[in-house]
PDB file of C-alpha atoms in Angstrom:
ATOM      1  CA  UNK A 112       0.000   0.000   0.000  1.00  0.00           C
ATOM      2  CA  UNK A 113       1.594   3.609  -0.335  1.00  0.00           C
ATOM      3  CA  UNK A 114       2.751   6.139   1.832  1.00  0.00           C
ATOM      4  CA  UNK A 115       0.789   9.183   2.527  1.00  0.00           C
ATOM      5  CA  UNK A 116       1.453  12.760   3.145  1.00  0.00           C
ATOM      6  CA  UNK A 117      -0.634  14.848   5.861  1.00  0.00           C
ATOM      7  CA  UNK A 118      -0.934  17.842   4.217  1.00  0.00           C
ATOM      8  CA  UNK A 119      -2.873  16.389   3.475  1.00  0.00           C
ATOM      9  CA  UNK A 120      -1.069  14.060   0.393  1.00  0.00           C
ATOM     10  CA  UNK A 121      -0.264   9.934   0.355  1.00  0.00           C
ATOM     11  CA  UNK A 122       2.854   8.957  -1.638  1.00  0.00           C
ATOM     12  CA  UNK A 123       5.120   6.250  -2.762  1.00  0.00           C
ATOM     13  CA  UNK A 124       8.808   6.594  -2.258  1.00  0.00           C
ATOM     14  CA  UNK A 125      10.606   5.611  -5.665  1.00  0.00           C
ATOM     15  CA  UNK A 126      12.099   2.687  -4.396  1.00  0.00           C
ATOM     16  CA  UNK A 127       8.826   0.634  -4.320  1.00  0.00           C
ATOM     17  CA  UNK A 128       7.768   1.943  -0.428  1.00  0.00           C
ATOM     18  CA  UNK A 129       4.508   3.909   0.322  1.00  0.00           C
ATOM     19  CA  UNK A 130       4.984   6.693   1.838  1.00  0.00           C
ATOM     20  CA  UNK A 131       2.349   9.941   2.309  1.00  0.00           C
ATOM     21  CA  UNK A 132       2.338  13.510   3.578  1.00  0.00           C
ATOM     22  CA  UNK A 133      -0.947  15.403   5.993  1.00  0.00           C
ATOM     23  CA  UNK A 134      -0.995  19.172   6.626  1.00  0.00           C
ATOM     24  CA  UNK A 135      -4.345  21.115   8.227  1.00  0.00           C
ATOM     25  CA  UNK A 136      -5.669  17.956   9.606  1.00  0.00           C
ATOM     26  CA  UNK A 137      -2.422  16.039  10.361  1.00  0.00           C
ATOM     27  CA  UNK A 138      -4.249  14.626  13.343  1.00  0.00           C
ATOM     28  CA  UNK A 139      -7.016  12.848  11.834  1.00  0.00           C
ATOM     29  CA  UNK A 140      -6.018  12.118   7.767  1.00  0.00           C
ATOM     30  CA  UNK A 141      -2.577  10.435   8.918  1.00  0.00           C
ATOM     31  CA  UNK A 142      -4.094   7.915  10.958  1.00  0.00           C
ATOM     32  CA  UNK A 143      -6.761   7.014   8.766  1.00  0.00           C
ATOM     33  CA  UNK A 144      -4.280   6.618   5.692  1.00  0.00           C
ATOM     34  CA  UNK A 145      -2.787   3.714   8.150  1.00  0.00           C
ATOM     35  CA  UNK A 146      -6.191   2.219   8.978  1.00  0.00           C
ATOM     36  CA  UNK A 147      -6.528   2.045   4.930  1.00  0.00           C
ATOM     37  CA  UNK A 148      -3.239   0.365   4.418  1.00  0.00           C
ATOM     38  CA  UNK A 149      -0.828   2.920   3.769  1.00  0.00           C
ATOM     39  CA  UNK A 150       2.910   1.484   4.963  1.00  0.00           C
ATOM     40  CA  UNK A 151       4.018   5.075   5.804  1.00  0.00           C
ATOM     41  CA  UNK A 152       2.600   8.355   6.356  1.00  0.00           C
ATOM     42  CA  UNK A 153       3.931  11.814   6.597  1.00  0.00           C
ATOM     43  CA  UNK A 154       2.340  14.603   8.567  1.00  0.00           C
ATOM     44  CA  UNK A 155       2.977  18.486   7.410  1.00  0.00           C
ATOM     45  CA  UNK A 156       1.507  20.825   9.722  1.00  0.00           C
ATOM     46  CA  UNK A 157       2.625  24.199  10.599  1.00  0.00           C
ATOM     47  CA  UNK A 158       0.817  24.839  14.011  1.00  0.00           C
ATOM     48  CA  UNK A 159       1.808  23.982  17.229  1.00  0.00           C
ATOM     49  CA  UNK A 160      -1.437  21.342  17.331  1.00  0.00           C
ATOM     50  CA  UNK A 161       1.303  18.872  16.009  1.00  0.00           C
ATOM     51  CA  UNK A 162       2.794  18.033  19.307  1.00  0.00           C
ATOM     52  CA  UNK A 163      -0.405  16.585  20.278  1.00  0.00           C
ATOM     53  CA  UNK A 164      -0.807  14.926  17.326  1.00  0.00           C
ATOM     54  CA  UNK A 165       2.266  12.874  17.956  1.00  0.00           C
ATOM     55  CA  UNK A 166       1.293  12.077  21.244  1.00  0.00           C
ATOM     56  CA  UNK A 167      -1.756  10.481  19.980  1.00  0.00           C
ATOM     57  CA  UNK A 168       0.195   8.834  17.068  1.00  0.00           C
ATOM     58  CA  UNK A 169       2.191   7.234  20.185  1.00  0.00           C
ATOM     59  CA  UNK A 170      -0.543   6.470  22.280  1.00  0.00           C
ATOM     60  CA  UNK A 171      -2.315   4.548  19.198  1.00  0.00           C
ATOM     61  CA  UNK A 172       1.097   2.505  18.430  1.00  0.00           C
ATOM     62  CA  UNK A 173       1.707   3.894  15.251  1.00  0.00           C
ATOM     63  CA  UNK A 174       4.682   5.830  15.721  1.00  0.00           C
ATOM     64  CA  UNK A 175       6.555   3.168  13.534  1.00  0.00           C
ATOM     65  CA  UNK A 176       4.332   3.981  10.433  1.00  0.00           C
ATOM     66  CA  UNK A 177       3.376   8.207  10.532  1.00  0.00           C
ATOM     67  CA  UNK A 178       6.035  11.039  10.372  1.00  0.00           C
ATOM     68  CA  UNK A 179       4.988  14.003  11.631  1.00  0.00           C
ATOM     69  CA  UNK A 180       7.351  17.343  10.664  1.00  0.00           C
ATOM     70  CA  UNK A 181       5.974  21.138  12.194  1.00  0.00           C
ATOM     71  CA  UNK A 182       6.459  23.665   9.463  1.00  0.00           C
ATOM     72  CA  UNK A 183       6.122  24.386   5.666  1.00  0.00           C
ATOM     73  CA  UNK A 184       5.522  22.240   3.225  1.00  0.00           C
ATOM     74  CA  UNK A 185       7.765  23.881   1.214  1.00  0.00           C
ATOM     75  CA  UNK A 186      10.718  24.325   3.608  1.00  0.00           C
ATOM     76  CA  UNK A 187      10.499  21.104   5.304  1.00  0.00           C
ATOM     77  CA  UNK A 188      12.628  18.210   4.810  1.00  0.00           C
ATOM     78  CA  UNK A 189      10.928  14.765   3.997  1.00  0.00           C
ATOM     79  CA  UNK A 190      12.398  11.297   4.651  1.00  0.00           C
ATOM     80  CA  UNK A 191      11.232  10.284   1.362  1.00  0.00           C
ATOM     81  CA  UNK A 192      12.244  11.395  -1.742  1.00  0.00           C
ATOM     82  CA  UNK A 193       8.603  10.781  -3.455  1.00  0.00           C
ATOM     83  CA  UNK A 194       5.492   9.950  -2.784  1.00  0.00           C
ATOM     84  CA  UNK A 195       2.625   7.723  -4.127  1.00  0.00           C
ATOM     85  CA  UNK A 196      -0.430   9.612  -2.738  1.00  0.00           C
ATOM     86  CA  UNK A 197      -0.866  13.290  -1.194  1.00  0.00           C
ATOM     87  CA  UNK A 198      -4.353  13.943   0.637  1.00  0.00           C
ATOM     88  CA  UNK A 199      -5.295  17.680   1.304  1.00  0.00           C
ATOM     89  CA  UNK A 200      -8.180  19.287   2.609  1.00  0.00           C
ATOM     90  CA  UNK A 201      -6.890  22.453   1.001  1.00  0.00           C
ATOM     91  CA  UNK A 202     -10.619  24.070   0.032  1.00  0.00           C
ATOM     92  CA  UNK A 203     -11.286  27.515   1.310  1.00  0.00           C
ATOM     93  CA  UNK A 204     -14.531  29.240   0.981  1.00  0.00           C
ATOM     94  CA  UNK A 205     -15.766  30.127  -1.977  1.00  0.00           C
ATOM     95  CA  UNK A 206     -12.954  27.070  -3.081  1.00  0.00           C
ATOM     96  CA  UNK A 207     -10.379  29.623  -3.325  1.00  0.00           C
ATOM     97  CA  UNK A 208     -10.178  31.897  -0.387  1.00  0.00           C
ATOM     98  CA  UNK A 209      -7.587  30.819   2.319  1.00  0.00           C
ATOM     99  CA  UNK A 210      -6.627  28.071   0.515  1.00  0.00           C
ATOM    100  CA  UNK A 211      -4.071  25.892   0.773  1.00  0.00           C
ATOM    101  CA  UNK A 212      -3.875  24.883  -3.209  1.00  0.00           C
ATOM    102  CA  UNK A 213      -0.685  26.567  -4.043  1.00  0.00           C
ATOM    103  CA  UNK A 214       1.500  24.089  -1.220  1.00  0.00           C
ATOM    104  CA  UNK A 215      -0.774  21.068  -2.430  1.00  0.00           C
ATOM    105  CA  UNK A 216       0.501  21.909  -5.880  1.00  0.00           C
ATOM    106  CA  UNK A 217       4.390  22.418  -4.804  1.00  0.00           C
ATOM    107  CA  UNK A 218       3.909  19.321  -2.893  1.00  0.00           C
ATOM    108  CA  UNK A 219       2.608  17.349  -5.968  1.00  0.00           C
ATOM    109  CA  UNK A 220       5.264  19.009  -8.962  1.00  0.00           C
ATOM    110  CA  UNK A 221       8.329  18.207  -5.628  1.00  0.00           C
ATOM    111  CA  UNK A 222       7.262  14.479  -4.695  1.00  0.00           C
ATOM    112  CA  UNK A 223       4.465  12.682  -6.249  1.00  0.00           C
ATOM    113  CA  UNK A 224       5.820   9.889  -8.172  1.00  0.00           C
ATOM    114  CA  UNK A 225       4.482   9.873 -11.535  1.00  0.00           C
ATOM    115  CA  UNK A 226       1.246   8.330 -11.728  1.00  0.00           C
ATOM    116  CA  UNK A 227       0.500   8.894  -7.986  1.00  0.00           C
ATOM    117  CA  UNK A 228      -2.456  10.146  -6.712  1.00  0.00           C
ATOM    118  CA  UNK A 229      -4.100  12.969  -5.054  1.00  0.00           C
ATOM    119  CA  UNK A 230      -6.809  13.049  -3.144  1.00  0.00           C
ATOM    120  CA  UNK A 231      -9.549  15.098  -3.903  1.00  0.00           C
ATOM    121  CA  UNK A 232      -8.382  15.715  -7.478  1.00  0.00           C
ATOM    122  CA  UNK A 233     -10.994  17.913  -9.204  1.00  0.00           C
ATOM    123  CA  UNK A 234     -13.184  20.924  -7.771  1.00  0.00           C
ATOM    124  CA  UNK A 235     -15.448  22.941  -9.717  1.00  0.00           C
ATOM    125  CA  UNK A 236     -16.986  26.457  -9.030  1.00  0.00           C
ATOM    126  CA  UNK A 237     -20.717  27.284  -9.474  1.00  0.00           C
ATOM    127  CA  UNK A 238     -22.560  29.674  -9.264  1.00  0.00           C
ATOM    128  CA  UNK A 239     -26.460  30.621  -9.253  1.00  0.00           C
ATOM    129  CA  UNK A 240     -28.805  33.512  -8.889  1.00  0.00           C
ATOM    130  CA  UNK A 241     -31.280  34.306  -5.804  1.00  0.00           C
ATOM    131  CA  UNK A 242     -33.976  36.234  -4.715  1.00  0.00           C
ATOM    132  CA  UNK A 243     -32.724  37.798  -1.196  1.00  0.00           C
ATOM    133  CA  UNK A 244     -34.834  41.147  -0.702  1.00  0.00           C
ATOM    134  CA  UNK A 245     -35.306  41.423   3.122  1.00  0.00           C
ATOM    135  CA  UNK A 246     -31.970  40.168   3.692  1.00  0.00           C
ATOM    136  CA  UNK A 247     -30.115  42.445   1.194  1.00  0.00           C
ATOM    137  CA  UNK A 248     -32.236  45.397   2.354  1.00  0.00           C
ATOM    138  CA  UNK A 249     -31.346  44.732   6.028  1.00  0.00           C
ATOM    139  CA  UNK A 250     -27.560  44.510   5.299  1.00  0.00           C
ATOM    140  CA  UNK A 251     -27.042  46.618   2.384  1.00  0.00           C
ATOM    141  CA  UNK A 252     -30.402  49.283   2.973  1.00  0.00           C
ATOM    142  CA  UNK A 253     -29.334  49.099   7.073  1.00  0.00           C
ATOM    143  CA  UNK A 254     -26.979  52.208   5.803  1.00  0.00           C
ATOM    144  CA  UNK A 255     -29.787  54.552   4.794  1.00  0.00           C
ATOM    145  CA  UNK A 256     -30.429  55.381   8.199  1.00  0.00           C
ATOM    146  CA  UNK A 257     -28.508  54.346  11.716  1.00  0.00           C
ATOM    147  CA  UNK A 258     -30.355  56.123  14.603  1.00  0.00           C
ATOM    148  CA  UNK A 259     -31.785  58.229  12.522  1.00  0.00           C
ATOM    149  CA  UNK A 260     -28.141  59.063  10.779  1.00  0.00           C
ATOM    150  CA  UNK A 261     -27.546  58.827   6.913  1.00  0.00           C
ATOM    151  CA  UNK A 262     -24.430  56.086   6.259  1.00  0.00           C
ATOM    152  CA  UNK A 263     -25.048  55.635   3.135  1.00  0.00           C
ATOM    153  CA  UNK A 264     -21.131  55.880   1.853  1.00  0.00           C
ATOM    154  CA  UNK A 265     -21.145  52.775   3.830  1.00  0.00           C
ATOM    155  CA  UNK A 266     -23.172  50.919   0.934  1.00  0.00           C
ATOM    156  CA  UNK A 267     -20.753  50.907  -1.453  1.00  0.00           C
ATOM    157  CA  UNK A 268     -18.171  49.004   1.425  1.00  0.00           C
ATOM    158  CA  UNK A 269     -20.898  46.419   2.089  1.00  0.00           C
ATOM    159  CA  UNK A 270     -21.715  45.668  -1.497  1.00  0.00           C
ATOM    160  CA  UNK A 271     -17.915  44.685  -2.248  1.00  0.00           C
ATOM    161  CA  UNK A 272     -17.980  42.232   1.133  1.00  0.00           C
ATOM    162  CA  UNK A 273     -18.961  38.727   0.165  1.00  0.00           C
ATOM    163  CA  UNK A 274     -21.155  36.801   2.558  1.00  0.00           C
ATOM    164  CA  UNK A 275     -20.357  33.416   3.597  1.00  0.00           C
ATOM    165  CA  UNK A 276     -23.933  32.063   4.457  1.00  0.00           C
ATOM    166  CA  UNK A 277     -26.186  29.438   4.064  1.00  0.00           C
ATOM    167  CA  UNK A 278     -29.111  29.793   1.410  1.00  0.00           C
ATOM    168  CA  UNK A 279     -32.179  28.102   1.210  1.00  0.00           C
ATOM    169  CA  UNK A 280     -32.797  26.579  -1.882  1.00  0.00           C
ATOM    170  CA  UNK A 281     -36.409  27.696  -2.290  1.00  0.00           C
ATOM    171  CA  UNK A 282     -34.335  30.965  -3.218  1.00  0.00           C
ATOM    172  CA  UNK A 283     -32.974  29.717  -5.925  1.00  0.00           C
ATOM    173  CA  UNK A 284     -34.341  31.742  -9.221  1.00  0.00           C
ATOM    174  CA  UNK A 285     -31.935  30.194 -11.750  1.00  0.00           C
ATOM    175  CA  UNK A 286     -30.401  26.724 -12.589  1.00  0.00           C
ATOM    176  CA  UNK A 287     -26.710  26.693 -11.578  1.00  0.00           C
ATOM    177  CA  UNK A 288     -23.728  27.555 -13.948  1.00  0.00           C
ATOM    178  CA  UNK A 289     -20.866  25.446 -13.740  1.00  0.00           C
ATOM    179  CA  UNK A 290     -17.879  28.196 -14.119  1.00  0.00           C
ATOM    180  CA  UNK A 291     -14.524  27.025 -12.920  1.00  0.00           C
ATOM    181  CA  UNK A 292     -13.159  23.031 -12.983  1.00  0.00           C
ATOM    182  CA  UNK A 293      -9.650  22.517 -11.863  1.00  0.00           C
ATOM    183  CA  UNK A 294      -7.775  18.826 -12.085  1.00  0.00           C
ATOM    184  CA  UNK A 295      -4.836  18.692  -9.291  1.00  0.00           C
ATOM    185  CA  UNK A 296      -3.134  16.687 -11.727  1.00  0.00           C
ATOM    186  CA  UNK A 297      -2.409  19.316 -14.510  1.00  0.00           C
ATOM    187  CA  UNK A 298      -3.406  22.835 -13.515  1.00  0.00           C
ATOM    188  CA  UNK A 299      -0.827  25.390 -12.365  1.00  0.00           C
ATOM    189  CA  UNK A 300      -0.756  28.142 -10.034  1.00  0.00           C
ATOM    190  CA  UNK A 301      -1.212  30.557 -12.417  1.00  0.00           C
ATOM    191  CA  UNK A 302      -4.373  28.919 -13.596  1.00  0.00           C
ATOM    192  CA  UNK A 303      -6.364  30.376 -10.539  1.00  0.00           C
ATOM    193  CA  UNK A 304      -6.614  33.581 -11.716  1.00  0.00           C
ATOM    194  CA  UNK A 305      -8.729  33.691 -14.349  1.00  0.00           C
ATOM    195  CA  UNK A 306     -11.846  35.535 -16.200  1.00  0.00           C
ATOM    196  CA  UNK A 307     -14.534  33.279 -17.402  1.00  0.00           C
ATOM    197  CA  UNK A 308     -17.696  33.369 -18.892  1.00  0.00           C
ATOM    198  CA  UNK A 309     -21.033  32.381 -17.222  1.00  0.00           C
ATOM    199  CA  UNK A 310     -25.493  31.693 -18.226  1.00  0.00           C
ATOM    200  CA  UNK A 311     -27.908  30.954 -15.739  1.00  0.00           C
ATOM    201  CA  UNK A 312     -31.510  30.077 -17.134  1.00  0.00           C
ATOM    202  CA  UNK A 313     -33.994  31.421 -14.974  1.00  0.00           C
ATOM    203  CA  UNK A 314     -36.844  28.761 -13.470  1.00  0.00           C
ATOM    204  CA  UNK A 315     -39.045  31.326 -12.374  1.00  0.00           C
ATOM    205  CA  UNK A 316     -40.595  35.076 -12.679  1.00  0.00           C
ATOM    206  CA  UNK A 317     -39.198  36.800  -9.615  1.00  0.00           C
ATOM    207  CA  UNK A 318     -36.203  39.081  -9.000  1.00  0.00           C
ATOM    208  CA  UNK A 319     -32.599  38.742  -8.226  1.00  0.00           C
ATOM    209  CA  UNK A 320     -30.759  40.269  -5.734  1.00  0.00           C
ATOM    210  CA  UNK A 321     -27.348  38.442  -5.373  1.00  0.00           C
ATOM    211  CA  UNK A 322     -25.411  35.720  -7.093  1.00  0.00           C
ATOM    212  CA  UNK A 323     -24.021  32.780  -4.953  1.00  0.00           C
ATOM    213  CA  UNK A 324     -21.275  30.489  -5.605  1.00  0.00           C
ATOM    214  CA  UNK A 325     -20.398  27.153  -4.391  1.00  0.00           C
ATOM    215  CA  UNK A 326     -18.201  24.097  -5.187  1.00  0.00           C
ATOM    216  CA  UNK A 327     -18.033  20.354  -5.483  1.00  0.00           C
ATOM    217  CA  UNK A 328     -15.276  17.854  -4.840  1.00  0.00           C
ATOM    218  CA  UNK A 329     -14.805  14.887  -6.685  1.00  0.00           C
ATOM    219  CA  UNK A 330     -12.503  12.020  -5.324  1.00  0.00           C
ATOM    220  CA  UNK A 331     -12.288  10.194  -8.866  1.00  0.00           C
ATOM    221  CA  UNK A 332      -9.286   7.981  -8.237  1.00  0.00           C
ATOM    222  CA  UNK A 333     -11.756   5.828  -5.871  1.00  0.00           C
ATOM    223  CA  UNK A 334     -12.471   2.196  -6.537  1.00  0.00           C
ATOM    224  CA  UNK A 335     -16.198   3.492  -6.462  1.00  0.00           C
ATOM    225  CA  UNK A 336     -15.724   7.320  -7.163  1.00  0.00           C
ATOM    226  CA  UNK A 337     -16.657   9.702  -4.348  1.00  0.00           C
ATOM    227  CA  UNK A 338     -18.191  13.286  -4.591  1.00  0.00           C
ATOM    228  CA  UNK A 339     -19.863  16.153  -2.728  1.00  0.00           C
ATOM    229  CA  UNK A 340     -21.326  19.511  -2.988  1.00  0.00           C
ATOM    230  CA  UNK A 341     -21.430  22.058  -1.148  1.00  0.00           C
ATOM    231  CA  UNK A 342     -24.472  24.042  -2.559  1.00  0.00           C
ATOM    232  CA  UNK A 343     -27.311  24.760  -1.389  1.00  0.00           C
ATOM    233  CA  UNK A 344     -28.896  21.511  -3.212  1.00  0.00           C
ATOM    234  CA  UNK A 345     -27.463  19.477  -0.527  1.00  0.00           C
ATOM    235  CA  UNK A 346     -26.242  18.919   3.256  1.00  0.00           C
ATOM    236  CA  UNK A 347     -25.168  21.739   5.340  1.00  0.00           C
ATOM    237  CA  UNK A 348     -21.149  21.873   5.235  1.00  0.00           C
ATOM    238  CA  UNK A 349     -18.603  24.301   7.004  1.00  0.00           C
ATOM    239  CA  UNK A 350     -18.574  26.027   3.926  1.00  0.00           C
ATOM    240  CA  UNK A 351     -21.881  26.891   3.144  1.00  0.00           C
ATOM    241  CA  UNK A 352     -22.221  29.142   0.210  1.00  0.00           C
ATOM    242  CA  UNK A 353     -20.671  32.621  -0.824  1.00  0.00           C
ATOM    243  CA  UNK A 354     -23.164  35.452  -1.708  1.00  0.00           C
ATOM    244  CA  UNK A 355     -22.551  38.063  -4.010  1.00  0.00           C
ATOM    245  CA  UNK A 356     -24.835  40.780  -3.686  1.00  0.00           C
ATOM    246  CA  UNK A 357     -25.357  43.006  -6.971  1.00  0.00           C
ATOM    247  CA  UNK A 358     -26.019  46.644  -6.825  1.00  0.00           C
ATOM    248  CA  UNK A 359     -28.968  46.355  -8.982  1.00  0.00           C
ATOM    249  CA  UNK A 360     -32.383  44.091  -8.423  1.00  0.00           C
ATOM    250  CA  UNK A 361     -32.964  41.998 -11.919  1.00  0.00           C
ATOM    251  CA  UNK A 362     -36.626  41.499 -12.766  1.00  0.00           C
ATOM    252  CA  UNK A 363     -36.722  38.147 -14.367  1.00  0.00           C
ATOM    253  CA  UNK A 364     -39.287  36.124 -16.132  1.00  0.00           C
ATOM    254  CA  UNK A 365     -38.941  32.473 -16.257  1.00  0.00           C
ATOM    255  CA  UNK A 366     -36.938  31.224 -19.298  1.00  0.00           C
ATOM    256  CA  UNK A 367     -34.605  34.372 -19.893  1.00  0.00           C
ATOM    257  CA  UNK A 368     -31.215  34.127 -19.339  1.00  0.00           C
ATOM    258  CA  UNK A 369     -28.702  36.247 -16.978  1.00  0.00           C
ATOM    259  CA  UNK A 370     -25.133  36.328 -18.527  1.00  0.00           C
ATOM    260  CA  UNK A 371     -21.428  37.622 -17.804  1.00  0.00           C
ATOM    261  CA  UNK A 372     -18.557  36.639 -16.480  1.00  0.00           C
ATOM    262  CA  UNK A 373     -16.616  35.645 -13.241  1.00  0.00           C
ATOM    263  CA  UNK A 374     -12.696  36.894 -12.711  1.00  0.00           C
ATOM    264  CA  UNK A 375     -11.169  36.188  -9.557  1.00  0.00           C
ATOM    265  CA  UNK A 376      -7.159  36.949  -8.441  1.00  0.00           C
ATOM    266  CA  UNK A 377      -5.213  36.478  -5.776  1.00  0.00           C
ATOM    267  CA  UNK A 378      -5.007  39.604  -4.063  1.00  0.00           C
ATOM    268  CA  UNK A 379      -1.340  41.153  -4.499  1.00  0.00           C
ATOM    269  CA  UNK A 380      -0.662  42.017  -1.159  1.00  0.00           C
ATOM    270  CA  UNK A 381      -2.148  38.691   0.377  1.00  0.00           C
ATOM    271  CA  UNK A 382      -2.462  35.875  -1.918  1.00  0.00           C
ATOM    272  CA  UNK A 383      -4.812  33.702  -0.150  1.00  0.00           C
ATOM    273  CA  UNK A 384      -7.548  37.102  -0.147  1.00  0.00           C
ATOM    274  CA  UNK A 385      -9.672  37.369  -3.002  1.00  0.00           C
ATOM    275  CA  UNK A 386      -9.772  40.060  -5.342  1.00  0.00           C
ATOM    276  CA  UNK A 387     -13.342  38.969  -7.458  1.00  0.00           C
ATOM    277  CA  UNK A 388     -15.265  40.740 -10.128  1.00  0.00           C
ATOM    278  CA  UNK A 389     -18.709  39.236 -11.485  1.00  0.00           C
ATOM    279  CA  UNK A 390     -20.086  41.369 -14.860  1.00  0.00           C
ATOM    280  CA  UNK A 391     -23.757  40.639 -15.598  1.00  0.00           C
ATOM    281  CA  UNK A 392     -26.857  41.326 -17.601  1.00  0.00           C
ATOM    282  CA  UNK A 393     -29.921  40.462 -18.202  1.00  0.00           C
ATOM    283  CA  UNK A 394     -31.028  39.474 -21.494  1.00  0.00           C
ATOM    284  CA  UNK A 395     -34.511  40.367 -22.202  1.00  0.00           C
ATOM    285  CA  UNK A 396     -36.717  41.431 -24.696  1.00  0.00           C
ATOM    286  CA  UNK A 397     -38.458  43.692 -22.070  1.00  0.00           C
ATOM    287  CA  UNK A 398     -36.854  47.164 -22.654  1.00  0.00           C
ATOM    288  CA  UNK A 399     -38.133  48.697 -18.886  1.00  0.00           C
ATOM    289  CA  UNK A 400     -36.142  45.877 -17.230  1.00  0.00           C
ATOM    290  CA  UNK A 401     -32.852  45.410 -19.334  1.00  0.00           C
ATOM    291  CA  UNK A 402     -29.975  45.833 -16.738  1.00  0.00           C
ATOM    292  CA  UNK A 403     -26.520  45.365 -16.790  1.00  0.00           C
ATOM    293  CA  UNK A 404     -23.866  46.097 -14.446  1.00  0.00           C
ATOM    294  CA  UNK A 405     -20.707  44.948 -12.442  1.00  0.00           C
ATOM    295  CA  UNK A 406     -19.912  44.177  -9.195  1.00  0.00           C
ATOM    296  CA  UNK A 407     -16.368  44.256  -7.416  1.00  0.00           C
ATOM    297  CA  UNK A 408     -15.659  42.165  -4.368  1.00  0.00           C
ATOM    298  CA  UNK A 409     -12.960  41.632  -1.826  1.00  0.00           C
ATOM    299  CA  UNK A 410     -12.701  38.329   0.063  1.00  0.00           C
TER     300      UNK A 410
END
């Protein structure tokens, strides 16, 4: 079986031993590689949470079989030269914020054997639109009047912060847009910044006050392959669901179509924020409620 890396990667030393790497849950993902048959593991973290962890490595007997190393994946030393498998739960909200995909892709180009594995190895972005009225007016309009005070060059800030929230699905107006698909084994750092197009069908006549965005995993190198979402289709998750509220309301009618695009960057002076843009318009043949507009957002 192969070795696995805690950062959460598994991989197979070149010389025919397993060997694997954990990072953000070193504690839990190194000790269930074992359970699964890996013959070595190796734990990344950079916390101090790690000294526990090798207590309870100890206390479980499996001190012979994990390596656990505190820092960086990217400064720390391995006792394998490569790896067969590397397991990360790298996924930030809205996939990309906080994320740990840059190290999980240094880890993969520095030690995974060729033809090793990663686990999760695809994620894709989505992103629908909702009707949100009394919650947009009570965090966006809240500015028209505190106390009885106008704070209304406070809208402007609000509008460009994202909200990390969960969303009902009863307000979902449109059918979800697939945007964004990356595959850990090919795409490069450079690849998550990016500008892409996006259509979202609308089910029903009612209005739109934000976009939201969501992703799914996919664990395809499974003997049966594995998969979740983290929309608002499914079971609650840590992650919930980002919402992007626009500065216009869209009046839709069921069967149009909203359209634009979705660019997101790391920001330059912190690359795991967010700098995200989302262009839109509604296409209509209804002249009083053609809109079109953009909205800029910091996460």
């Amino acid at each position: 079986m192969a070795n696995t890396i805690s950062e959460q990667p598994a991989l197979k030393a070149a010389d025919g031993r397993l060997e694997g790497m954990a990072h953000s849950e070193v504690h839990y993902f190194n000790r269930f590689a074992v359970k699964a048959g890996a013959k070595h593991v190796i734990g990344v973290d950079f916390s101090t949470i790690i000294e526990k962890a090798k207590e309870i490595v100890a206390v479980n007997g499996m001190s012979d079989k994990i390596t656990l190393l505190q820092g960086k994946m990217e400064e720390v030393q391995l006792p394998f030269p490569q790896v067969d498998i590397i397991i990360s739960e790298w996924m930030g909200y809205f996939l990309l914020y906080e994320s740990m995909l840059d190290t999980v892709l240094w880890a993969r180009d520095r030690y995974l054997k060729k033809d090793g594995l990663i686990f999760p190895d695809k994620a894709t972005i989505f992103l629908a639109g909702i009707e949100d009225g009394e919650y947009k007016d009570e965090k966006i309009g809240f500015w028209d009047n505190v106390y009885g005070f106008d704070y209304s060059p406070l809208k402007h800030t609000a509008l460009t912060e994202p909200l990390v929230d969960t969303v009902e699905l009863k307000a979902v107006v449109t059918d979800p847009s697939p945007v964004l698909t990356l595959d850990l084994y090919t795409v490069q750092p450079a690849d998550l910044a990016f500008s892409l197009p996006y259509s979202l069908s609308v089910r029903r006549t009612d209005y739109i006050h934000a976009l939201i965005a969501w992703f799914d995993i996919e664990f395809s190198a499974c003997h049966k392959p594995v998969r979740f979402s983290t929309g608002p289709h499914t079971k609650y998750t840590h992650w919930k669901q980002t919402v992007f509220y626009l500065r216009d309301v869209l009046t839709v009618e069921a069967g149009e179509q909203v359209k634009g695009s979705l660019s997101c960057q790391p920001n330059e002076r912190n690359r795991r924020d967010l700098d995200i843009g989302i262009e839109y318009k509604l296409e209509t043949d209804d002249p009083h409620r053609m809109a079109q507009g953009r909205g800029d957002y910091k996460m």
